[in-house]
Amino acid sequence: MLRSMRGLGVFVLLLLIPVFGFAQEPASTQELLLKLQQRLDSQEEELKRLRAEQQELRQQLAARPAAEATAPPDVAPSTSRAQQTPSPQPIPASPKVAAQSATTSDAPWWRSDKLHIGGYGSFRFEAGDAPGQASSFTFRRFVTTTDARLTDRLRVYSEFELERLVELELEKGAERTAGGVKFESEVEGNAGAEISLEQLWAQYDLGKGQAIRGGLILPPLGRFNLLHDDDYWDIARRTLIDRSVPAIPVAAAWRELGVGLVGAVDVGETGKLQYQAYVMNGAALDFNIENIVQTRTPSRNKLELEAALGMASGAANGTQNSEAFGWRVAYSPTLAGELAVSGYSGKYTPSFIASNERVHSIAADGKWRFGSFEIEGEYVYSDFGKTERVAQSLAEAVNVSASETSSGETADLENEIEIELAGLAKRRWGFWFDAKYHWRPDWLKKSFLGRGFEDPQLIPIVRYERVWLDRHIDELAFDAGVITDLVTQNLSQDRFTIGFNYRPTLQFGFQMAYERNNRREGDRLLFPDTDADNTNGLLMGWTFSF
């Protein structure tokens, strides 16, 4: 009986505790609900962040590889290039196709599962204290791309560029005149303009992630040459070792005619090993000819012909032996990043020079992301062999220069011929390193800057870069096939840049940066070309892709 009463008492007490508890402490319920709501809000924000990262990772998968702009590296600029980690997947869909139209039911005629037409472009404003530097706007480039999937195994990709080109007019005509025929030709255009076919290649899928690619390709040396598209980067200036003072054989975007293999192999559950290897015509010393007409008083008028030899992409007209080989191997343990090594080797002396020198290059690059933080960098080393021998062979090849004119016609004209070996150094090497943060503050999306955009970002960025030139040929003079004066020196400079890029969407960016160039060795800066110890500059840029 006593045990029964005790059991009943315990039972009643258990029933009354929650009743009295809730009746006497109503505030605790409100606090609990508030805590639950706060936790729900926090989880919702975390879910938004994870969805944004998931979207970027999906775009990275679809984007072209570094070796070819992640889809593959040389492929059309991806809408997510600013965030992607490049890697050479040979068969993935075009980055823009994957990112912008996973299905084609409502896609416009230029964007379908068979054909995608895209492009990218940029503008820049620049001001600085370098001697003679203008504070002005520059139309950097506009590039159109086509990515055609003829079948599941056949693909054709092209990239056509207009750089600093605003207008070009050509006029040509012939007419009969009294006593003869008059021929006329005229070329008009803006200074510094360029029209170029940057890429044009066809790809045949061998299956299991392997393919044969041939045509006009980007040699896979380093990272920047494969990912050179302006909208990928957050600073409105290309790197020193890839463009301004190239450590690679030819300044980016460097292209060559060749054929090779591209492919990808899965490693473990999340890793991927990607490769590219090409046989190419290869970079070579090429010449440009400049004509100068000068009127002078009281001296005779002057006609000057200058031929400058410098490194350029190989021939595209079938006149050059294919004596170059380039390769790249990249490993991505996860979608968070990639590490890669690459190389290049090829004869660079032209057929009219007896010397048979080769350039050998090696590079290492990578990109890694830690949450919202991101680091990216590249190192390149190139050895051009015995450049003094190249200079001597040039002297022997052009040991006689003469111009024949009628004295009656040119009595008041002075003729001058100059031949220059431009920018050749025995060794060139350097590196660049970027550190950035993808900042997505709540106030940005709620402000007028981010209103209406799904994932606006502010990206503060810091870049440090340095380049070295060993035994750079400054002056070369020769007479009767013998070098009479050869001046070389070691040159080095670094550059520090700090800035930010506002991306309302991944396809559009507003860039601003401050840069400082410092001379470290030699009698002048390499870029900009001045004898000042240092220069300061302000850059603002606009980039877009579609």
PDB file of N, CA and C in Angstrom, residues 328-365:
ATOM      1  N   ARG A 328      51.527  20.411 -70.206  1.00  0.00           N
ATOM      2  CA  ARG A 328      51.077  20.863 -68.890  1.00  0.00           C
ATOM      3  C   ARG A 328      50.361  19.715 -68.191  1.00  0.00           C
ATOM      4  N   VAL A 329      50.651  19.524 -66.910  1.00  0.00           N
ATOM      5  CA  VAL A 329      49.977  18.533 -66.075  1.00  0.00           C
ATOM      6  C   VAL A 329      49.445  19.257 -64.847  1.00  0.00           C
ATOM      7  N   ALA A 330      48.158  19.092 -64.570  1.00  0.00           N
ATOM      8  CA  ALA A 330      47.516  19.781 -63.450  1.00  0.00           C
ATOM      9  C   ALA A 330      46.776  18.772 -62.579  1.00  0.00           C
ATOM     10  N   TYR A 331      46.893  18.948 -61.277  1.00  0.00           N
ATOM     11  CA  TYR A 331      46.203  18.071 -60.331  1.00  0.00           C
ATOM     12  C   TYR A 331      45.289  18.904 -59.455  1.00  0.00           C
ATOM     13  N   SER A 332      44.012  18.499 -59.391  1.00  0.00           N
ATOM     14  CA  SER A 332      43.025  19.150 -58.532  1.00  0.00           C
ATOM     15  C   SER A 332      42.527  18.130 -57.523  1.00  0.00           C
ATOM     16  N   PRO A 333      43.019  18.163 -56.286  1.00  0.00           N
ATOM     17  CA  PRO A 333      42.542  17.209 -55.285  1.00  0.00           C
ATOM     18  C   PRO A 333      41.073  17.394 -54.958  1.00  0.00           C
ATOM     19  N   THR A 334      40.601  18.645 -55.011  1.00  0.00           N
ATOM     20  CA  THR A 334      39.187  18.971 -54.816  1.00  0.00           C
ATOM     21  C   THR A 334      38.865  20.139 -55.728  1.00  0.00           C
ATOM     22  N   LEU A 335      37.610  20.568 -55.693  1.00  0.00           N
ATOM     23  CA  LEU A 335      37.210  21.736 -56.470  1.00  0.00           C
ATOM     24  C   LEU A 335      37.796  23.018 -55.903  1.00  0.00           C
ATOM     25  N   ALA A 336      38.383  22.944 -54.717  1.00  0.00           N
ATOM     26  CA  ALA A 336      38.905  24.151 -54.074  1.00  0.00           C
ATOM     27  C   ALA A 336      40.165  24.677 -54.744  1.00  0.00           C
ATOM     28  N   GLY A 337      40.866  23.857 -55.524  1.00  0.00           N
ATOM     29  CA  GLY A 337      42.095  24.381 -56.092  1.00  0.00           C
ATOM     30  C   GLY A 337      42.769  23.457 -57.067  1.00  0.00           C
ATOM     31  N   GLU A 338      43.914  23.932 -57.569  1.00  0.00           N
ATOM     32  CA  GLU A 338      44.674  23.217 -58.579  1.00  0.00           C
ATOM     33  C   GLU A 338      46.148  23.567 -58.462  1.00  0.00           C
ATOM     34  N   LEU A 339      47.010  22.591 -58.699  1.00  0.00           N
ATOM     35  CA  LEU A 339      48.448  22.780 -58.756  1.00  0.00           C
ATOM     36  C   LEU A 339      48.928  22.200 -60.084  1.00  0.00           C
ATOM     37  N   ALA A 340      49.854  22.896 -60.762  1.00  0.00           N
ATOM     38  CA  ALA A 340      50.244  22.461 -62.096  1.00  0.00           C
ATOM     39  C   ALA A 340      51.707  22.751 -62.368  1.00  0.00           C
ATOM     40  N   VAL A 341      52.299  21.944 -63.252  1.00  0.00           N
ATOM     41  CA  VAL A 341      53.636  22.181 -63.798  1.00  0.00           C
ATOM     42  C   VAL A 341      53.515  22.093 -65.317  1.00  0.00           C
ATOM     43  N   SER A 342      54.362  22.840 -66.014  1.00  0.00           N
ATOM     44  CA  SER A 342      54.289  22.868 -67.473  1.00  0.00           C
ATOM     45  C   SER A 342      55.659  23.188 -68.043  1.00  0.00           C
ATOM     46  N   GLY A 343      55.825  22.934 -69.329  1.00  0.00           N
ATOM     47  CA  GLY A 343      57.105  23.188 -69.965  1.00  0.00           C
ATOM     48  C   GLY A 343      56.971  23.446 -71.451  1.00  0.00           C
ATOM     49  N   TYR A 344      58.049  23.965 -72.025  1.00  0.00           N
ATOM     50  CA  TYR A 344      58.088  24.259 -73.461  1.00  0.00           C
ATOM     51  C   TYR A 344      59.532  24.192 -73.931  1.00  0.00           C
ATOM     52  N   SER A 345      59.732  23.682 -75.133  1.00  0.00           N
ATOM     53  CA  SER A 345      61.060  23.649 -75.734  1.00  0.00           C
ATOM     54  C   SER A 345      60.907  23.764 -77.240  1.00  0.00           C
ATOM     55  N   GLY A 346      61.729  24.635 -77.852  1.00  0.00           N
ATOM     56  CA  GLY A 346      61.636  24.784 -79.297  1.00  0.00           C
ATOM     57  C   GLY A 346      62.741  25.642 -79.868  1.00  0.00           C
ATOM     58  N   LYS A 347      63.118  25.382 -81.119  1.00  0.00           N
ATOM     59  CA  LYS A 347      64.087  26.205 -81.833  1.00  0.00           C
ATOM     60  C   LYS A 347      63.447  27.557 -82.140  1.00  0.00           C
ATOM     61  N   TYR A 348      64.181  28.641 -81.898  1.00  0.00           N
ATOM     62  CA  TYR A 348      63.603  29.954 -82.128  1.00  0.00           C
ATOM     63  C   TYR A 348      64.361  30.789 -83.155  1.00  0.00           C
ATOM     64  N   THR A 349      65.480  30.317 -83.641  1.00  0.00           N
ATOM     65  CA  THR A 349      66.220  31.083 -84.650  1.00  0.00           C
ATOM     66  C   THR A 349      65.638  30.811 -86.035  1.00  0.00           C
ATOM     67  N   PRO A 350      65.425  31.857 -86.858  1.00  0.00           N
ATOM     68  CA  PRO A 350      64.825  31.675 -88.183  1.00  0.00           C
ATOM     69  C   PRO A 350      65.795  31.047 -89.171  1.00  0.00           C
ATOM     70  N   SER A 351      65.301  30.657 -90.333  1.00  0.00           N
ATOM     71  CA  SER A 351      66.092  29.929 -91.314  1.00  0.00           C
ATOM     72  C   SER A 351      67.225  30.765 -91.905  1.00  0.00           C
ATOM     73  N   PHE A 352      67.092  32.099 -91.924  1.00  0.00           N
ATOM     74  CA  PHE A 352      68.146  32.921 -92.533  1.00  0.00           C
ATOM     75  C   PHE A 352      69.309  33.188 -91.569  1.00  0.00           C
ATOM     76  N   ILE A 353      69.201  32.640 -90.339  1.00  0.00           N
ATOM     77  CA  ILE A 353      70.300  32.737 -89.372  1.00  0.00           C
ATOM     78  C   ILE A 353      70.905  31.349 -89.186  1.00  0.00           C
ATOM     79  N   ALA A 354      72.222  31.252 -89.262  1.00  0.00           N
ATOM     80  CA  ALA A 354      72.898  29.955 -89.210  1.00  0.00           C
ATOM     81  C   ALA A 354      72.786  29.296 -87.844  1.00  0.00           C
ATOM     82  N   SER A 355      72.663  30.060 -86.771  1.00  0.00           N
ATOM     83  CA  SER A 355      72.610  29.509 -85.422  1.00  0.00           C
ATOM     84  C   SER A 355      71.325  28.702 -85.208  1.00  0.00           C
ATOM     85  N   ASN A 356      71.431  27.602 -84.475  1.00  0.00           N
ATOM     86  CA  ASN A 356      70.278  26.754 -84.172  1.00  0.00           C
ATOM     87  C   ASN A 356      70.040  26.722 -82.659  1.00  0.00           C
ATOM     88  N   GLU A 357      69.662  27.845 -82.115  1.00  0.00           N
ATOM     89  CA  GLU A 357      69.432  27.940 -80.675  1.00  0.00           C
ATOM     90  C   GLU A 357      67.982  27.604 -80.330  1.00  0.00           C
ATOM     91  N   ARG A 358      67.802  27.061 -79.127  1.00  0.00           N
ATOM     92  CA  ARG A 358      66.478  26.680 -78.644  1.00  0.00           C
ATOM     93  C   ARG A 358      66.166  27.429 -77.353  1.00  0.00           C
ATOM     94  N   VAL A 359      64.888  27.633 -77.112  1.00  0.00           N
ATOM     95  CA  VAL A 359      64.448  28.189 -75.839  1.00  0.00           C
ATOM     96  C   VAL A 359      63.805  27.065 -75.042  1.00  0.00           C
ATOM     97  N   HIS A 360      64.191  26.951 -73.779  1.00  0.00           N
ATOM     98  CA  HIS A 360      63.634  25.952 -72.870  1.00  0.00           C
ATOM     99  C   HIS A 360      62.965  26.687 -71.707  1.00  0.00           C
ATOM    100  N   SER A 361      61.703  26.345 -71.445  1.00  0.00           N
ATOM    101  CA  SER A 361      60.945  27.012 -70.389  1.00  0.00           C
ATOM    102  C   SER A 361      60.311  25.984 -69.464  1.00  0.00           C
ATOM    103  N   ILE A 362      60.206  26.378 -68.209  1.00  0.00           N
ATOM    104  CA  ILE A 362      59.525  25.564 -67.208  1.00  0.00           C
ATOM    105  C   ILE A 362      58.676  26.499 -66.351  1.00  0.00           C
ATOM    106  N   ALA A 363      57.518  26.027 -65.898  1.00  0.00           N
ATOM    107  CA  ALA A 363      56.614  26.880 -65.115  1.00  0.00           C
ATOM    108  C   ALA A 363      55.897  26.059 -64.063  1.00  0.00           C
ATOM    109  N   ALA A 364      55.524  26.721 -62.987  1.00  0.00           N
ATOM    110  CA  ALA A 364      54.687  26.132 -61.940  1.00  0.00           C
ATOM    111  C   ALA A 364      53.620  27.145 -61.577  1.00  0.00           C
ATOM    112  N   ASP A 365      52.407  26.680 -61.384  1.00  0.00           N
ATOM    113  CA  ASP A 365      51.323  27.610 -61.057  1.00  0.00           C
ATOM    114  C   ASP A 365      50.277  26.906 -60.214  1.00  0.00           C
TER     115      ASP A 365
END
